[in-house]
Amino acid sequence: MKEGKNVIVITGASSGFGALAARALARAGHTAYASMRETTGRNAPQVAEAQTYAADHGVDLRTIELDVASEASAAAAIEQIIAAHGRLDVVIHNAGHMVFGPAEAFTPEQLAAAREPRRFASIAQAAARSRDLGVEQ
């Protein structure tokens, strides 16, 4: 990271380590985007909590819709961040990937899909596109 205020996006930040990281980074003076799925649905309370935290602590903590399993969602989120700031400095991939049930209930293909490394690729590709467009990194 460069010195000064960075623009950071954290995936899977509706709760747990992602939410804690977003708050800690915002407290450290960075612009922190807590990304999550379903910001107007099941995660709407988490969006409200982040907004309240930002207001109460005077920090730059924002939320953004980002589904790491969707290239279109990731690209839209990254492009929205870059449009607002002209750059994206750091991506922290924290989104969880899981299956429920005993391992023997799944085929090897199903288990592999749950750990699909390309889930992160869509975020990385969107950030790389911003570099290709001459956006500061």
PDB file of C-alpha atoms in Angstrom:
ATOM      1  CA  MET A   1       0.000   0.000   0.000  1.00  0.00           C
ATOM      2  CA  LYS A   2       1.147   3.503  -0.670  1.00  0.00           C
ATOM      3  CA  GLU A   3       1.382   6.021   2.139  1.00  0.00           C
ATOM      4  CA  GLY A   4      -1.677   8.052   2.957  1.00  0.00           C
ATOM      5  CA  LYS A   5      -5.315   7.307   2.447  1.00  0.00           C
ATOM      6  CA  ASN A   6      -6.041   4.231   0.332  1.00  0.00           C
ATOM      7  CA  VAL A   7      -9.257   3.156  -1.353  1.00  0.00           C
ATOM      8  CA  ILE A   8      -9.883  -0.413  -0.233  1.00  0.00           C
ATOM      9  CA  VAL A   9     -12.586  -2.966  -1.001  1.00  0.00           C
ATOM     10  CA  ILE A  10     -13.146  -5.962   1.268  1.00  0.00           C
ATOM     11  CA  THR A  11     -15.257  -8.825  -0.064  1.00  0.00           C
ATOM     12  CA  GLY A  12     -17.557 -10.737   2.249  1.00  0.00           C
ATOM     13  CA  ALA A  13     -17.778  -7.833   4.665  1.00  0.00           C
ATOM     14  CA  SER A  14     -21.371  -8.193   5.834  1.00  0.00           C
ATOM     15  CA  SER A  15     -20.159  -9.769   9.092  1.00  0.00           C
ATOM     16  CA  GLY A  16     -17.233 -11.424  10.816  1.00  0.00           C
ATOM     17  CA  PHE A  17     -13.638 -10.718   9.826  1.00  0.00           C
ATOM     18  CA  GLY A  18     -14.683  -8.774   6.728  1.00  0.00           C
ATOM     19  CA  ALA A  19     -16.837  -6.343   8.694  1.00  0.00           C
ATOM     20  CA  LEU A  20     -14.143  -5.992  11.369  1.00  0.00           C
ATOM     21  CA  ALA A  21     -11.452  -5.360   8.748  1.00  0.00           C
ATOM     22  CA  ALA A  22     -13.565  -2.728   7.002  1.00  0.00           C
ATOM     23  CA  ARG A  23     -14.160  -0.887  10.274  1.00  0.00           C
ATOM     24  CA  ALA A  24     -10.485  -1.106  11.311  1.00  0.00           C
ATOM     25  CA  LEU A  25      -9.269   0.185   7.939  1.00  0.00           C
ATOM     26  CA  ALA A  26     -11.773   3.042   8.015  1.00  0.00           C
ATOM     27  CA  ARG A  27     -10.635   3.932  11.555  1.00  0.00           C
ATOM     28  CA  ALA A  28      -7.045   3.971  10.245  1.00  0.00           C
ATOM     29  CA  GLY A  29      -8.066   6.731   7.830  1.00  0.00           C
ATOM     30  CA  HIS A  30      -8.698   4.805   4.629  1.00  0.00           C
ATOM     31  CA  THR A  31     -11.795   4.740   2.455  1.00  0.00           C
ATOM     32  CA  ALA A  32     -13.098   1.246   3.133  1.00  0.00           C
ATOM     33  CA  TYR A  33     -15.775  -0.399   1.023  1.00  0.00           C
ATOM     34  CA  ALA A  34     -17.505  -3.257   2.832  1.00  0.00           C
ATOM     35  CA  SER A  35     -18.775  -5.340  -0.059  1.00  0.00           C
ATOM     36  CA  MET A  36     -21.531  -7.906   0.232  1.00  0.00           C
ATOM     37  CA  ARG A  37     -24.379  -9.507  -1.656  1.00  0.00           C
ATOM     38  CA  GLU A  38     -28.018  -8.523  -1.330  1.00  0.00           C
ATOM     39  CA  THR A  39     -27.468  -5.048   0.124  1.00  0.00           C
ATOM     40  CA  THR A  40     -31.155  -4.223  -0.268  1.00  0.00           C
ATOM     41  CA  GLY A  41     -32.320  -7.689   0.807  1.00  0.00           C
ATOM     42  CA  ARG A  42     -31.058  -9.928   3.575  1.00  0.00           C
ATOM     43  CA  ASN A  43     -27.975  -7.749   4.198  1.00  0.00           C
ATOM     44  CA  ALA A  44     -29.872  -4.452   4.432  1.00  0.00           C
ATOM     45  CA  PRO A  45     -29.462  -4.451   8.253  1.00  0.00           C
ATOM     46  CA  GLN A  46     -25.689  -4.836   7.834  1.00  0.00           C
ATOM     47  CA  VAL A  47     -25.650  -1.894   5.418  1.00  0.00           C
ATOM     48  CA  ALA A  48     -27.505   0.201   7.999  1.00  0.00           C
ATOM     49  CA  GLU A  49     -25.071  -0.903  10.727  1.00  0.00           C
ATOM     50  CA  ALA A  50     -22.089   0.127   8.590  1.00  0.00           C
ATOM     51  CA  GLN A  51     -23.675   3.519   7.871  1.00  0.00           C
ATOM     52  CA  THR A  52     -24.352   4.052  11.570  1.00  0.00           C
ATOM     53  CA  TYR A  53     -20.794   3.034  12.450  1.00  0.00           C
ATOM     54  CA  ALA A  54     -19.376   5.463   9.885  1.00  0.00           C
ATOM     55  CA  ALA A  55     -21.505   8.340  11.184  1.00  0.00           C
ATOM     56  CA  ASP A  56     -20.831   7.580  14.859  1.00  0.00           C
ATOM     57  CA  HIS A  57     -17.053   7.321  14.348  1.00  0.00           C
ATOM     58  CA  GLY A  58     -16.568   9.932  11.622  1.00  0.00           C
ATOM     59  CA  VAL A  59     -14.915   7.459   9.267  1.00  0.00           C
ATOM     60  CA  ASP A  60     -15.152   6.771   5.553  1.00  0.00           C
ATOM     61  CA  LEU A  61     -16.809   3.352   5.641  1.00  0.00           C
ATOM     62  CA  ARG A  62     -19.094   2.577   2.722  1.00  0.00           C
ATOM     63  CA  THR A  63     -20.990  -0.454   1.531  1.00  0.00           C
ATOM     64  CA  ILE A  64     -21.275  -1.752  -1.995  1.00  0.00           C
ATOM     65  CA  GLU A  65     -23.111  -4.586  -3.732  1.00  0.00           C
ATOM     66  CA  LEU A  66     -20.592  -7.192  -4.891  1.00  0.00           C
ATOM     67  CA  ASP A  67     -21.181 -10.891  -5.490  1.00  0.00           C
ATOM     68  CA  VAL A  68     -17.796 -12.551  -6.054  1.00  0.00           C
ATOM     69  CA  ALA A  69     -19.500 -15.374  -7.945  1.00  0.00           C
ATOM     70  CA  SER A  70     -20.684 -12.918 -10.597  1.00  0.00           C
ATOM     71  CA  GLU A  71     -18.220 -11.256 -12.949  1.00  0.00           C
ATOM     72  CA  ALA A  72     -20.831  -8.643 -13.862  1.00  0.00           C
ATOM     73  CA  SER A  73     -21.439  -7.790 -10.201  1.00  0.00           C
ATOM     74  CA  ALA A  74     -17.722  -7.564  -9.428  1.00  0.00           C
ATOM     75  CA  ALA A  75     -17.038  -5.420 -12.492  1.00  0.00           C
ATOM     76  CA  ALA A  76     -19.923  -3.075 -11.656  1.00  0.00           C
ATOM     77  CA  ALA A  77     -18.724  -2.634  -8.081  1.00  0.00           C
ATOM     78  CA  ILE A  78     -15.109  -2.007  -9.049  1.00  0.00           C
ATOM     79  CA  GLU A  79     -16.147   0.415 -11.783  1.00  0.00           C
ATOM     80  CA  GLN A  80     -18.388   2.273  -9.314  1.00  0.00           C
ATOM     81  CA  ILE A  81     -15.490   2.625  -6.855  1.00  0.00           C
ATOM     82  CA  ILE A  82     -13.119   3.818  -9.571  1.00  0.00           C
ATOM     83  CA  ALA A  83     -15.706   6.293 -10.857  1.00  0.00           C
ATOM     84  CA  ALA A  84     -15.979   7.753  -7.357  1.00  0.00           C
ATOM     85  CA  HIS A  85     -12.243   7.888  -6.551  1.00  0.00           C
ATOM     86  CA  GLY A  86     -10.329   7.498  -9.793  1.00  0.00           C
ATOM     87  CA  ARG A  87      -8.560   4.433  -8.417  1.00  0.00           C
ATOM     88  CA  LEU A  88      -8.721   1.297  -6.322  1.00  0.00           C
ATOM     89  CA  ASP A  89      -5.621   0.675  -4.231  1.00  0.00           C
ATOM     90  CA  VAL A  90      -6.302  -2.566  -2.351  1.00  0.00           C
ATOM     91  CA  VAL A  91      -8.593  -5.577  -2.700  1.00  0.00           C
ATOM     92  CA  ILE A  92      -9.002  -7.885   0.298  1.00  0.00           C
ATOM     93  CA  HIS A  93     -10.719 -11.097  -0.723  1.00  0.00           C
ATOM     94  CA  ASN A  94     -12.506 -12.357   2.369  1.00  0.00           C
ATOM     95  CA  ALA A  95     -15.736 -13.767   0.914  1.00  0.00           C
ATOM     96  CA  GLY A  96     -16.552 -17.221   2.222  1.00  0.00           C
ATOM     97  CA  HIS A  97     -17.219 -20.193   0.019  1.00  0.00           C
ATOM     98  CA  MET A  98     -18.896 -23.176   1.603  1.00  0.00           C
ATOM     99  CA  VAL A  99     -21.136 -26.141   1.190  1.00  0.00           C
ATOM    100  CA  PHE A 100     -23.357 -27.643   3.860  1.00  0.00           C
ATOM    101  CA  GLY A 101     -23.581 -31.342   4.559  1.00  0.00           C
ATOM    102  CA  PRO A 102     -21.279 -34.314   4.826  1.00  0.00           C
ATOM    103  CA  ALA A 103     -18.470 -34.376   2.254  1.00  0.00           C
ATOM    104  CA  GLU A 104     -19.609 -37.749   0.911  1.00  0.00           C
ATOM    105  CA  ALA A 105     -22.908 -36.156  -0.131  1.00  0.00           C
ATOM    106  CA  PHE A 106     -21.113 -34.111  -2.817  1.00  0.00           C
ATOM    107  CA  THR A 107     -19.432 -35.086  -6.032  1.00  0.00           C
ATOM    108  CA  PRO A 108     -15.796 -34.053  -6.500  1.00  0.00           C
ATOM    109  CA  GLU A 109     -16.994 -31.533  -9.088  1.00  0.00           C
ATOM    110  CA  GLN A 110     -19.401 -29.921  -6.621  1.00  0.00           C
ATOM    111  CA  LEU A 111     -16.683 -29.605  -3.987  1.00  0.00           C
ATOM    112  CA  ALA A 112     -14.262 -28.151  -6.528  1.00  0.00           C
ATOM    113  CA  ALA A 113     -16.852 -25.586  -7.619  1.00  0.00           C
ATOM    114  CA  ALA A 114     -17.196 -24.409  -4.004  1.00  0.00           C
ATOM    115  CA  ARG A 115     -13.474 -23.615  -3.987  1.00  0.00           C
ATOM    116  CA  GLU A 116     -13.378 -22.213  -7.500  1.00  0.00           C
ATOM    117  CA  PRO A 117     -10.400 -19.859  -7.682  1.00  0.00           C
ATOM    118  CA  ARG A 118     -12.007 -17.925 -10.520  1.00  0.00           C
ATOM    119  CA  ARG A 119     -14.394 -16.387  -8.011  1.00  0.00           C
ATOM    120  CA  PHE A 120     -11.612 -13.940  -7.161  1.00  0.00           C
ATOM    121  CA  ALA A 121     -10.579 -13.532 -10.780  1.00  0.00           C
ATOM    122  CA  SER A 122     -13.570 -11.366 -11.655  1.00  0.00           C
ATOM    123  CA  ILE A 123     -12.523  -8.799  -9.058  1.00  0.00           C
ATOM    124  CA  ALA A 124      -8.899  -8.902 -10.152  1.00  0.00           C
ATOM    125  CA  GLN A 125      -9.913  -8.579 -13.795  1.00  0.00           C
ATOM    126  CA  ALA A 126     -12.063  -5.547 -13.070  1.00  0.00           C
ATOM    127  CA  ALA A 127      -9.205  -3.880 -11.213  1.00  0.00           C
ATOM    128  CA  ALA A 128      -6.825  -4.745 -14.054  1.00  0.00           C
ATOM    129  CA  ARG A 129      -9.230  -3.194 -16.575  1.00  0.00           C
ATOM    130  CA  SER A 130      -8.997   0.042 -14.636  1.00  0.00           C
ATOM    131  CA  ARG A 131      -5.210  -0.026 -15.096  1.00  0.00           C
ATOM    132  CA  ASP A 132      -5.668  -0.672 -18.818  1.00  0.00           C
ATOM    133  CA  LEU A 133      -7.810   2.448 -18.970  1.00  0.00           C
ATOM    134  CA  GLY A 134      -4.997   4.464 -17.436  1.00  0.00           C
ATOM    135  CA  VAL A 135      -6.620   4.773 -14.035  1.00  0.00           C
ATOM    136  CA  GLU A 136      -4.136   5.331 -11.195  1.00  0.00           C
ATOM    137  CA  GLN A 137      -3.402   2.246  -9.103  1.00  0.00           C
TER     138      GLN A 137
END
